[in-house]
PDB file of C-alpha atoms and ligand atoms in Angstrom:
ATOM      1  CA  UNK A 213     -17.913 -15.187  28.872  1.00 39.00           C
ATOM      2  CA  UNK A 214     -15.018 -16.940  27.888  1.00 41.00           C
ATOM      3  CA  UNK A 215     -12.618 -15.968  24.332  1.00 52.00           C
ATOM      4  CA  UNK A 216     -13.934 -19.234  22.218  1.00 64.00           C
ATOM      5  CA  UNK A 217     -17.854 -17.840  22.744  1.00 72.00           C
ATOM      6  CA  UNK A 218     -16.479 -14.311  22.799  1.00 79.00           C
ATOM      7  CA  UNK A 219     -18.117 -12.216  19.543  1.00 88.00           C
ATOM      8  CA  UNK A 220     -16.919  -8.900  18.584  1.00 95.00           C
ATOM      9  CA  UNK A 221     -19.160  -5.595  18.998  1.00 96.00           C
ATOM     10  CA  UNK A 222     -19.910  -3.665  15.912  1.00 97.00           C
ATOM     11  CA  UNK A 223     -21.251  -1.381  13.872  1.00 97.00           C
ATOM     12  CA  UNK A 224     -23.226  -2.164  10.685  1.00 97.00           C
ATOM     13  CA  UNK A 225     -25.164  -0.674   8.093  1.00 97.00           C
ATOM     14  CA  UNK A 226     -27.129  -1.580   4.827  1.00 97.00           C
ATOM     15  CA  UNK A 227     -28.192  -4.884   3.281  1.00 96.00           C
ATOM     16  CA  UNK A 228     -27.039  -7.267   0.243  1.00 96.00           C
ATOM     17  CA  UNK A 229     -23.456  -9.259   0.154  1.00 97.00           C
ATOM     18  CA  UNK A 230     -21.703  -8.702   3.472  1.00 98.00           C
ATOM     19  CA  UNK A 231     -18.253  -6.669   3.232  1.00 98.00           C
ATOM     20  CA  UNK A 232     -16.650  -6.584   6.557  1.00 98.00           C
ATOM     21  CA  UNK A 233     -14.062  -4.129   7.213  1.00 98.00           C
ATOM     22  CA  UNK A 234     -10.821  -4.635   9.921  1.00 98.00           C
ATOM     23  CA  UNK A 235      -9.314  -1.643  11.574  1.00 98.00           C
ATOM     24  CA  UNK A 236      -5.922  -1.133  11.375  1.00 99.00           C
ATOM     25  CA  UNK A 237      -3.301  -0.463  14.989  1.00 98.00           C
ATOM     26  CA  UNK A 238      -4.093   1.136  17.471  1.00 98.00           C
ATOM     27  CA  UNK A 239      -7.267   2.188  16.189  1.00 98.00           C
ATOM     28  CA  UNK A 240     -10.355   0.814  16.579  1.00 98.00           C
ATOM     29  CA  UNK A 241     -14.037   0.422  14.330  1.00 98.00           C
ATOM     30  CA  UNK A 242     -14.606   4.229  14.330  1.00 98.00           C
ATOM     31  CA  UNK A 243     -11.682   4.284  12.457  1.00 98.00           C
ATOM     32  CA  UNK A 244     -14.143   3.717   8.998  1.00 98.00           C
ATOM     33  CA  UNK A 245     -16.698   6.664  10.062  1.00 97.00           C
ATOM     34  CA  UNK A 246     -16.605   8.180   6.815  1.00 98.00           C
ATOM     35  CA  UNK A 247     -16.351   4.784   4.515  1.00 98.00           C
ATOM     36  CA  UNK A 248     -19.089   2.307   6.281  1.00 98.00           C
ATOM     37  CA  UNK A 249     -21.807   4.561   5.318  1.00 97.00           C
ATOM     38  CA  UNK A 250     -21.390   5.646   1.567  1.00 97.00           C
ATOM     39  CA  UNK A 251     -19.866   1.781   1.083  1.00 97.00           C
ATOM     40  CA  UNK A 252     -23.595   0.221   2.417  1.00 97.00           C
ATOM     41  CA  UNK A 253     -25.438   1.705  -0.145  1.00 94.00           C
ATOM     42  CA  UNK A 254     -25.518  -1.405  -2.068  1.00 89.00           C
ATOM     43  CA  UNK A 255     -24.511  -4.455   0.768  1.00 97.00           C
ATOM     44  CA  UNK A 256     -24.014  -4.860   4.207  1.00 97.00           C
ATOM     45  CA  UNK A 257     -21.103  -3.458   5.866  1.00 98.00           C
ATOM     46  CA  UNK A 258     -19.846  -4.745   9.120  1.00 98.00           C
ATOM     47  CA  UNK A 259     -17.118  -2.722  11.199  1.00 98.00           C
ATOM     48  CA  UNK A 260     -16.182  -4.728  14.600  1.00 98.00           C
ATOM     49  CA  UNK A 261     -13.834  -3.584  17.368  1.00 97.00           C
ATOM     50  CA  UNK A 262     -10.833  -6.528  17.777  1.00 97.00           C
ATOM     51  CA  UNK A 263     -10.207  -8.004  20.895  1.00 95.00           C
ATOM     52  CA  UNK A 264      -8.847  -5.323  23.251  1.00 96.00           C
ATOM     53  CA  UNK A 265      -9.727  -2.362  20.868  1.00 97.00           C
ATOM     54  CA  UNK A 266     -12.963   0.191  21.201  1.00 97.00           C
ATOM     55  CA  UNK A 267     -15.929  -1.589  23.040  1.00 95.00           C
ATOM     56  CA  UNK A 268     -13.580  -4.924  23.056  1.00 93.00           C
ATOM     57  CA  UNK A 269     -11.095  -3.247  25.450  1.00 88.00           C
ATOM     58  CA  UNK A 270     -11.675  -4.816  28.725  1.00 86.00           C
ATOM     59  CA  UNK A 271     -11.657  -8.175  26.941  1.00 85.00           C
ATOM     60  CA  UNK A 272      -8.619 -10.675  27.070  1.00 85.00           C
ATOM     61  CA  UNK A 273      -6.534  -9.311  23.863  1.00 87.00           C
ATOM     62  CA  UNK A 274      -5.218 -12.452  21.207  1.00 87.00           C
ATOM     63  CA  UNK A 275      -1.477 -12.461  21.019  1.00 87.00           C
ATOM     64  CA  UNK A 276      -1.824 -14.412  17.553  1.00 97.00           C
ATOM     65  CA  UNK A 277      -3.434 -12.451  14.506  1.00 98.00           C
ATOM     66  CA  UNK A 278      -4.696 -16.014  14.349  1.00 98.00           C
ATOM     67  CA  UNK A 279      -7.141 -15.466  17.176  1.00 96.00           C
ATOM     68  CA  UNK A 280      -8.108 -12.255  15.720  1.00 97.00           C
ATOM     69  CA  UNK A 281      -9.192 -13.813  12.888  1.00 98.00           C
ATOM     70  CA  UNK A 282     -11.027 -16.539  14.700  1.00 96.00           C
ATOM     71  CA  UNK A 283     -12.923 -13.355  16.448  1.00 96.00           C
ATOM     72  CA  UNK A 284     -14.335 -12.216  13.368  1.00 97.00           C
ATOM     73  CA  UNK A 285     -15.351 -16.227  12.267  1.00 97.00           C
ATOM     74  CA  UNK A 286     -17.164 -16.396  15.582  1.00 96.00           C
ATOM     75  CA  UNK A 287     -18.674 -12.774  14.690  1.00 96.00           C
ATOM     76  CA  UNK A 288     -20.179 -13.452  11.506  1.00 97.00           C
ATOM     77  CA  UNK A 289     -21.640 -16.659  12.888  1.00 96.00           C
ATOM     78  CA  UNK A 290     -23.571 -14.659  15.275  1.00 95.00           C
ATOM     79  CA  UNK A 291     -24.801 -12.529  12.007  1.00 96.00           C
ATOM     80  CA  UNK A 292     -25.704 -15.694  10.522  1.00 96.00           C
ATOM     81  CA  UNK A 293     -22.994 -15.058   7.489  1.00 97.00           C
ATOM     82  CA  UNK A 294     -21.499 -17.751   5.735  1.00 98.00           C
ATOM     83  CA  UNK A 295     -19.236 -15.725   3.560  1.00 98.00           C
ATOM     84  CA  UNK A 296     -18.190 -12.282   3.438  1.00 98.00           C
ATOM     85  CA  UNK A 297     -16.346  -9.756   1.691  1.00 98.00           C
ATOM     86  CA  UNK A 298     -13.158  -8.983   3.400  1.00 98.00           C
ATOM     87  CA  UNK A 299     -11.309  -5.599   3.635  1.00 98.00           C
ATOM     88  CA  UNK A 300      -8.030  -5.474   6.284  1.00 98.00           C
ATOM     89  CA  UNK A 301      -6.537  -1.978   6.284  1.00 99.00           C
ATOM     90  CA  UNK A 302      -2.440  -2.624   7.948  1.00 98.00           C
ATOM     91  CA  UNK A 303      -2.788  -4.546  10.463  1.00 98.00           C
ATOM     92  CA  UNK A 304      -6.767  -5.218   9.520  1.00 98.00           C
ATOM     93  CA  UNK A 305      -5.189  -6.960   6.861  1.00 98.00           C
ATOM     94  CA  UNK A 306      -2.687  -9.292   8.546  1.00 98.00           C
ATOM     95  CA  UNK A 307      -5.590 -10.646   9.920  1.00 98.00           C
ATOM     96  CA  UNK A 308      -7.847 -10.623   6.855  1.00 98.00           C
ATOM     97  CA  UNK A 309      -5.217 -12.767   5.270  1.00 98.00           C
ATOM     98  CA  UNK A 310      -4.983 -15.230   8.411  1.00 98.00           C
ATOM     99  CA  UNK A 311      -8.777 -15.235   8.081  1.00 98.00           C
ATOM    100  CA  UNK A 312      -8.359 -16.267   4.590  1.00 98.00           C
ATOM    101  CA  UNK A 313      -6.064 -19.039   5.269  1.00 98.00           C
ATOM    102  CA  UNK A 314      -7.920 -20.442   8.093  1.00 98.00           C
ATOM    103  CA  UNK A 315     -11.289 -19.827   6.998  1.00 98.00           C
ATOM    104  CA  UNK A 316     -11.154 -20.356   3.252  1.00 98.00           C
ATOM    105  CA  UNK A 317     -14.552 -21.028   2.302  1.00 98.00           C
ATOM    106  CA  UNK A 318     -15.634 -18.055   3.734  1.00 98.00           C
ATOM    107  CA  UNK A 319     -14.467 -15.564   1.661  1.00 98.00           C
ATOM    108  CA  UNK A 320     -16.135 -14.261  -1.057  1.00 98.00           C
ATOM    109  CA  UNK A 321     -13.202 -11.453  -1.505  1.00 97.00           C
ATOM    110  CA  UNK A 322     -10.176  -9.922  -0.314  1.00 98.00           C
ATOM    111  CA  UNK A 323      -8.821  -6.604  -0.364  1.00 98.00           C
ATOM    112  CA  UNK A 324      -5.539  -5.709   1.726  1.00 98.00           C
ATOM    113  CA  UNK A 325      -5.277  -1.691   2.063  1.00 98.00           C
ATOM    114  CA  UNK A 326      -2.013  -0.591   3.078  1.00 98.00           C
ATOM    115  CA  UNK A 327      -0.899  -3.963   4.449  1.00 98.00           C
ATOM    116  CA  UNK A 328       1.474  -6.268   3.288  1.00 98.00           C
ATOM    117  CA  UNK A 329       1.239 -10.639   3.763  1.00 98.00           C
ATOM    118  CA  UNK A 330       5.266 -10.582   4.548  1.00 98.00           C
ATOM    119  CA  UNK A 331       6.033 -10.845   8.467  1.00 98.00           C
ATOM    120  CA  UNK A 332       8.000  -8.534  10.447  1.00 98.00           C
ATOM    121  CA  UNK A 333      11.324  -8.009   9.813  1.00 98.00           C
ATOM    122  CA  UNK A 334      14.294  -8.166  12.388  1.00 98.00           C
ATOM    123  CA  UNK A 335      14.361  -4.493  12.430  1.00 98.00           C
ATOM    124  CA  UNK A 336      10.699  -4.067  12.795  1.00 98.00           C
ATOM    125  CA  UNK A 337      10.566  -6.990  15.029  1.00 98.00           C
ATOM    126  CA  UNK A 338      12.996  -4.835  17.100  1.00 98.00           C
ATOM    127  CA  UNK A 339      10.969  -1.727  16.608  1.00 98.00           C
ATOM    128  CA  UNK A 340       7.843  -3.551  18.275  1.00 98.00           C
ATOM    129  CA  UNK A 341       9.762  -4.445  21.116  1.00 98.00           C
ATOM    130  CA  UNK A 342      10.457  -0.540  21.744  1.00 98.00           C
ATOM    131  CA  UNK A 343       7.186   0.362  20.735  1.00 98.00           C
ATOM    132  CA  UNK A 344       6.117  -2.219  23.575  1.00 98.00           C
ATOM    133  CA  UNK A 345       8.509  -0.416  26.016  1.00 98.00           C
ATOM    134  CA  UNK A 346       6.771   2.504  25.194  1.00 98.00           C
ATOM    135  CA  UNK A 347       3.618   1.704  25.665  1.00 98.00           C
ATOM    136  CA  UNK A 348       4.735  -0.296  29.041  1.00 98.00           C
ATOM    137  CA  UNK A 349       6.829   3.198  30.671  1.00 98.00           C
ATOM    138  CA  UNK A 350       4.745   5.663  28.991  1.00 98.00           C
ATOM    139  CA  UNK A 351       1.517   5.267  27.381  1.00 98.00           C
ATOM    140  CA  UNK A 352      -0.313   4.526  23.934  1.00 98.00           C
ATOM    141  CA  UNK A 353      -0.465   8.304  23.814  1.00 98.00           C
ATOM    142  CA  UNK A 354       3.528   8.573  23.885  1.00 98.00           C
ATOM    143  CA  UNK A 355       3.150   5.578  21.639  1.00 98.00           C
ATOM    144  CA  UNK A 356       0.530   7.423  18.871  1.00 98.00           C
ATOM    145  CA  UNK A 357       3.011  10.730  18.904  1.00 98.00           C
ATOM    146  CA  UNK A 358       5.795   8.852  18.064  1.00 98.00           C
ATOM    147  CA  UNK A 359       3.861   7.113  15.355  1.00 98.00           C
ATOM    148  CA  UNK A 360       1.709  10.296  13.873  1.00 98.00           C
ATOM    149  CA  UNK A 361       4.949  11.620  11.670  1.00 97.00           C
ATOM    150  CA  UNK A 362       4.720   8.446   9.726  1.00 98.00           C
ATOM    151  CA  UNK A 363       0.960   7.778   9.271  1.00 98.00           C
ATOM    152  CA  UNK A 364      -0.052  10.688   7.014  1.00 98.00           C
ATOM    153  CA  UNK A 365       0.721  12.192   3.540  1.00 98.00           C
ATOM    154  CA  UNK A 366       2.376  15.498   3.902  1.00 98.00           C
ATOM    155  CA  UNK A 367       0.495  18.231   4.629  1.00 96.00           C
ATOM    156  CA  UNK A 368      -2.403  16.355   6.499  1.00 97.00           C
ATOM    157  CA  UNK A 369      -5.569  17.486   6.957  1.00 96.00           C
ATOM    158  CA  UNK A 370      -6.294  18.045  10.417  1.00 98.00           C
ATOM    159  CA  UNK A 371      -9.664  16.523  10.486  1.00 97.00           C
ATOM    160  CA  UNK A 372      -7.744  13.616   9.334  1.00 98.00           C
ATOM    161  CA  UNK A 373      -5.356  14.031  11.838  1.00 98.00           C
ATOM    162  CA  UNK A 374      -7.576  14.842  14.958  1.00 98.00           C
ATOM    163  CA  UNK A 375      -9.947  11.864  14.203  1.00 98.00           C
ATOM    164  CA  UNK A 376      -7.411   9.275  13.665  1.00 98.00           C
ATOM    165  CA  UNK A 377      -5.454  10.963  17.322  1.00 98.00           C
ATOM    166  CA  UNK A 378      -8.511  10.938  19.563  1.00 98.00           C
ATOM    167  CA  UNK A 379      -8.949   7.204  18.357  1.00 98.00           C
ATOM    168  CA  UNK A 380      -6.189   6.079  18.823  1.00 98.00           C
ATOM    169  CA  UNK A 381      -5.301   7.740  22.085  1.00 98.00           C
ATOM    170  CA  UNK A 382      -8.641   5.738  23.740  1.00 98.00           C
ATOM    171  CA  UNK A 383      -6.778   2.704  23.746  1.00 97.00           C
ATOM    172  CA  UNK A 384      -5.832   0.794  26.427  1.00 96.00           C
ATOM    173  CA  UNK A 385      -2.186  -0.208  26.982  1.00 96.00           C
ATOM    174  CA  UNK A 386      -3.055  -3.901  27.098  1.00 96.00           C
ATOM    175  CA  UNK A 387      -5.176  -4.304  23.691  1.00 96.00           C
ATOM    176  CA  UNK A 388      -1.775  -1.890  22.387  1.00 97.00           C
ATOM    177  CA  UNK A 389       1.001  -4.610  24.097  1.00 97.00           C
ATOM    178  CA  UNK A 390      -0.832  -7.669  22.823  1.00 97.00           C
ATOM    179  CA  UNK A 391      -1.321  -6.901  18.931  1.00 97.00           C
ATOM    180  CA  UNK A 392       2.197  -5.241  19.166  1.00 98.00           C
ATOM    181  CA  UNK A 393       2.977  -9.185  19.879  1.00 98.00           C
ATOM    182  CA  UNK A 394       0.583 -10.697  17.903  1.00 98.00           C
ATOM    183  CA  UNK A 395       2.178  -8.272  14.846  1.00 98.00           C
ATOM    184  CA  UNK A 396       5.714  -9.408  15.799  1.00 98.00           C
ATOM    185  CA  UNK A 397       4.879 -13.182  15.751  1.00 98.00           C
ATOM    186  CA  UNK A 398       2.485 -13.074  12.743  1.00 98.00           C
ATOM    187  CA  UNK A 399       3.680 -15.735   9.862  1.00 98.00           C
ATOM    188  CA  UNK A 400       4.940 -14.736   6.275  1.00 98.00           C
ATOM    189  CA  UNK A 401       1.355 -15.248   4.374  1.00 98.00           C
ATOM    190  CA  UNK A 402       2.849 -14.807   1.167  1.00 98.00           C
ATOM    191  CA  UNK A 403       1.725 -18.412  -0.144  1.00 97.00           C
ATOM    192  CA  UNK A 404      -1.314 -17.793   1.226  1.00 97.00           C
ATOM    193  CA  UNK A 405      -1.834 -14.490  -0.750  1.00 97.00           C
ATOM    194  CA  UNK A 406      -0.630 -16.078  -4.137  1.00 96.00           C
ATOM    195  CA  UNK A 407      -2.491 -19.295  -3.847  1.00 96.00           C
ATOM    196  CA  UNK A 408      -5.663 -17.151  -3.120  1.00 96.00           C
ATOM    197  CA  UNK A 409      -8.191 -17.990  -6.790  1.00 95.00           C
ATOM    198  CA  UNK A 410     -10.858 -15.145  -5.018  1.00 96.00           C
ATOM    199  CA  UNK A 411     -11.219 -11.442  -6.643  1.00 96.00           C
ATOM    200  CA  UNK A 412      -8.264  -9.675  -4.346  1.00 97.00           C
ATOM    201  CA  UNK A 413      -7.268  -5.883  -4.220  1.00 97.00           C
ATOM    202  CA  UNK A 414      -4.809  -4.117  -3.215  1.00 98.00           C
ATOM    203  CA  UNK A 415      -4.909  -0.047  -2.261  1.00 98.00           C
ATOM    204  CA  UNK A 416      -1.915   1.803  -1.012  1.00 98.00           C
ATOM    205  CA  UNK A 417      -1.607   5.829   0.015  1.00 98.00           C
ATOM    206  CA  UNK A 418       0.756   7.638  -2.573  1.00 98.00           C
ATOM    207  CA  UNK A 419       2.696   9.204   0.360  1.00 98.00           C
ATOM    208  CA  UNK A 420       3.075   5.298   2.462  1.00 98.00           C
ATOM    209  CA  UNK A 421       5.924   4.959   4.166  1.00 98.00           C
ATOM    210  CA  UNK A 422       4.962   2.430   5.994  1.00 98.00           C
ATOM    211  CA  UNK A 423       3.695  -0.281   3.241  1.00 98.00           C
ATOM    212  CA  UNK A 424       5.097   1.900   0.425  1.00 98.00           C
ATOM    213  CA  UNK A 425       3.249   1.488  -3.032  1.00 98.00           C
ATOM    214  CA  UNK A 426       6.016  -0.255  -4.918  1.00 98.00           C
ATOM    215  CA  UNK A 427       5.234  -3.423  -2.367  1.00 97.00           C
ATOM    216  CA  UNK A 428       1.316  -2.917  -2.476  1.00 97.00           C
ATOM    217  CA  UNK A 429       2.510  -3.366  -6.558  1.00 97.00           C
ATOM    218  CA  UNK A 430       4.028  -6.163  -6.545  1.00 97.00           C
ATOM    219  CA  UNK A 431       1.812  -7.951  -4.350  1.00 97.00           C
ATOM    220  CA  UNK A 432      -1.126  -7.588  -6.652  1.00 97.00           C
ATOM    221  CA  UNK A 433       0.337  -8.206  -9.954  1.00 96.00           C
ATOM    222  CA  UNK A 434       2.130 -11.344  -8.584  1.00 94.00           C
ATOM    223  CA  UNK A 435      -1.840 -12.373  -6.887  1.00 93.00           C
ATOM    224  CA  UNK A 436      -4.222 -14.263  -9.044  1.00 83.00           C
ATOM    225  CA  UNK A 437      -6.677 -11.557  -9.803  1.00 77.00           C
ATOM    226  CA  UNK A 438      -4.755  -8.742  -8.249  1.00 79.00           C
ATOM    227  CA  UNK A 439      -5.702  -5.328  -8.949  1.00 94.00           C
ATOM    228  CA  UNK A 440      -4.011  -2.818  -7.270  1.00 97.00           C
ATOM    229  CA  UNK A 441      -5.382   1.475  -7.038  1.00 98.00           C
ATOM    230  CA  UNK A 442      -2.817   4.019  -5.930  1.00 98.00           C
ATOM    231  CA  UNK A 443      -4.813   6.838  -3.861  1.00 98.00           C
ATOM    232  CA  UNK A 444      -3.532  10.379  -4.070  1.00 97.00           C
ATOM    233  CA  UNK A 445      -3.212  12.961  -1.022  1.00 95.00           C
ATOM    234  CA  UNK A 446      -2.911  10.090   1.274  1.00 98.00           C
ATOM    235  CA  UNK A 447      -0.210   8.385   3.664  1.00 98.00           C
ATOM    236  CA  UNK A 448      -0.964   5.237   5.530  1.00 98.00           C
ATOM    237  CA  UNK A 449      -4.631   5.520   6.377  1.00 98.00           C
ATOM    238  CA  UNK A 450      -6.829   6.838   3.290  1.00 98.00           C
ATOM    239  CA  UNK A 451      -9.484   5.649   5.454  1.00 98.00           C
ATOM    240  CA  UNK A 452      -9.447   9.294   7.241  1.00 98.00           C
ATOM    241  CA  UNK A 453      -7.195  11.210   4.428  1.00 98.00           C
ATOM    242  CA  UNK A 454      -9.321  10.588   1.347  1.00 98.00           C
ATOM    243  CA  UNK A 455     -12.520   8.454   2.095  1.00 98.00           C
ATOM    244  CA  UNK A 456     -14.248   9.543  -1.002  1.00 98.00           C
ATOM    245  CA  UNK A 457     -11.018   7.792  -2.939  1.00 98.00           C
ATOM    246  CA  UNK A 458     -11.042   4.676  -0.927  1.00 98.00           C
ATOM    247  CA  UNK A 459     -14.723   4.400  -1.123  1.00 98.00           C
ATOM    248  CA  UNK A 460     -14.940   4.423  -4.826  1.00 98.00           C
ATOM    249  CA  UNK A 461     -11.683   2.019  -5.348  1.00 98.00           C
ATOM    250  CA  UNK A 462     -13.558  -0.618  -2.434  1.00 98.00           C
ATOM    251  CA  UNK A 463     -17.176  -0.045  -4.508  1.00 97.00           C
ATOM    252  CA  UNK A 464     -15.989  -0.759  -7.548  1.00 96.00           C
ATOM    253  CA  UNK A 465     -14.080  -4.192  -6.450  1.00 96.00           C
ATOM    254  CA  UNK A 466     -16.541  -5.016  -4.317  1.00 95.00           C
ATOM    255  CA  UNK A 467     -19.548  -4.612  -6.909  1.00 88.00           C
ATOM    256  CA  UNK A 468     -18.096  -7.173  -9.226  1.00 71.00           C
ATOM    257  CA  UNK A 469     -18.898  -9.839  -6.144  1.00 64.00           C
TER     258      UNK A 469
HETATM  259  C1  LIG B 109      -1.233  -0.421  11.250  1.00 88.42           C
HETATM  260  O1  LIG B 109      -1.530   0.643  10.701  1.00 88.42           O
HETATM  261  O2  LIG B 109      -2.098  -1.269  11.538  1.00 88.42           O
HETATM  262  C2  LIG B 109       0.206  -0.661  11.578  1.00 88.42           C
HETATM  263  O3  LIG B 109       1.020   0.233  10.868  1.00 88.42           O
HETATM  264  C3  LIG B 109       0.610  -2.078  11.304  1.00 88.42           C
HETATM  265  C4  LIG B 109       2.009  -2.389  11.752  1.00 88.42           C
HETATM  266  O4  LIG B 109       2.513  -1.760  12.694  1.00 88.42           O
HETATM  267  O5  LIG B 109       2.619  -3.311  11.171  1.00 88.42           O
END
């Protein structure tokens, strides 16, 4: 199988208006275990592993969050959906907004969860070349301990903590190097964001450090239709520190599709 025929594996649930969800680094679909469900009582909810991620591991990763995104056109061809509702949490939404750009027409809306559309900075360009180092000498699992401190509002839960770990650990080093790249090399998609005339969201953690709220802010009130929901007793990924929030903030963007 080559990577132009390549689709991604998923999970899905429910029926109606298809939202698809993209996992955030170095996770992979499992990652939205406690949002799919609850979010497919009224549409169809698709949760795919990227390239060189969960059941995509052994597969040629993308270095370009451009490929990525070209994964998940190729993936909801093979569902037979022409447009979709799009929710990128981090890095699932660098490449929700390069799907957006490349794919226009297919995207019914857009919600960026603890993301930004900026690209790396020289000092977090430099960061992903140690991270890379990291992962190259010692492991994703070195990798994931250096990141844990920063991922989660204080205080975490440690069912939030264990689920997110034990994901993250399963990776393999060479999905890990290549979206390290592909993050490094993605393109500012600021335009992109602010040109977007689509329903768009934004949700940010209270406690991010990572893509703090004041950015998630201004990104949605300067964004056509932007909206943007502030979750409480959560860091970087509300996906696993307070689903119930994130849940009712997506369902109540995604209903007005
Ligand atoms: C993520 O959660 O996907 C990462 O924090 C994204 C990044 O490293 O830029």
């Amino acid at each position: 199988m080559t990577n132009s025929t390549y689709t991604l594996p998923f999970d899905e649930y429910g029926q109606g208006p298809c939202a698809l969800l993209v996992h955030a680094f170095p996770f992979d679909r499992r990652m939205w275990r406690h949002v799919a469900r609850p979010l497919a009582q009224h549409r169809r909810v698709v949760c795919p592993d990227l390239r060189g991620f969960g059941h995509s591991s052994s597969m040629p990763s993308p270095r370009s969050v451009d490929e990525h995104a070209d994964d998940l056109a190729r993936t909801l061809d093979a569902l037979s959906v022409d447009r979709a509702s799009l929710v990128g949490l981090s890095m699932g939404g660098y490449i929700a907004l390069a799907f957006a750009e490349r794919h226009p027409s297919r995207v019914a809306q857009l919600a960026l969860v603890d993301s930004r559309a900026g690209a790396d900075s020289d000092a977090q360009k430099s960061g992903r070349k140690q991270s890379m180092a990291i992962v190259s000498s010692q492991g994703v699992t070195a990798l994931y301990a250096g990141l844990e401190p920063r991922l989660f509002a204080p205080d975490p839960l440690p069912i939030a903590t264990d689920m997110m770990r034990a994901i993250a650990v399963a990776q393999g080093r060479e999905g890990v190097l290549s979206a390290l790249a592909a993050m490094r090399d993605r393109p500012d998609r600021t335009d992109t964001w602010l040109s977007l005339t689509i329903p768009t969201l934004c949700v940010v953690g209270r406690h991010d450090v990572i893509t703090p709220v004041a950015e998630l802010e201004e990104l949605a009130a300067r964004a056509h239709s932007g909206r943007c929901v502030v979750i409480e007793n959560a860091g970087h990924l509300p996906c696993a520190e307070a689903p119930e929030a994130l849940v009712a903030a997506l369902d109540a963007f995604l209903f007005a599709r």
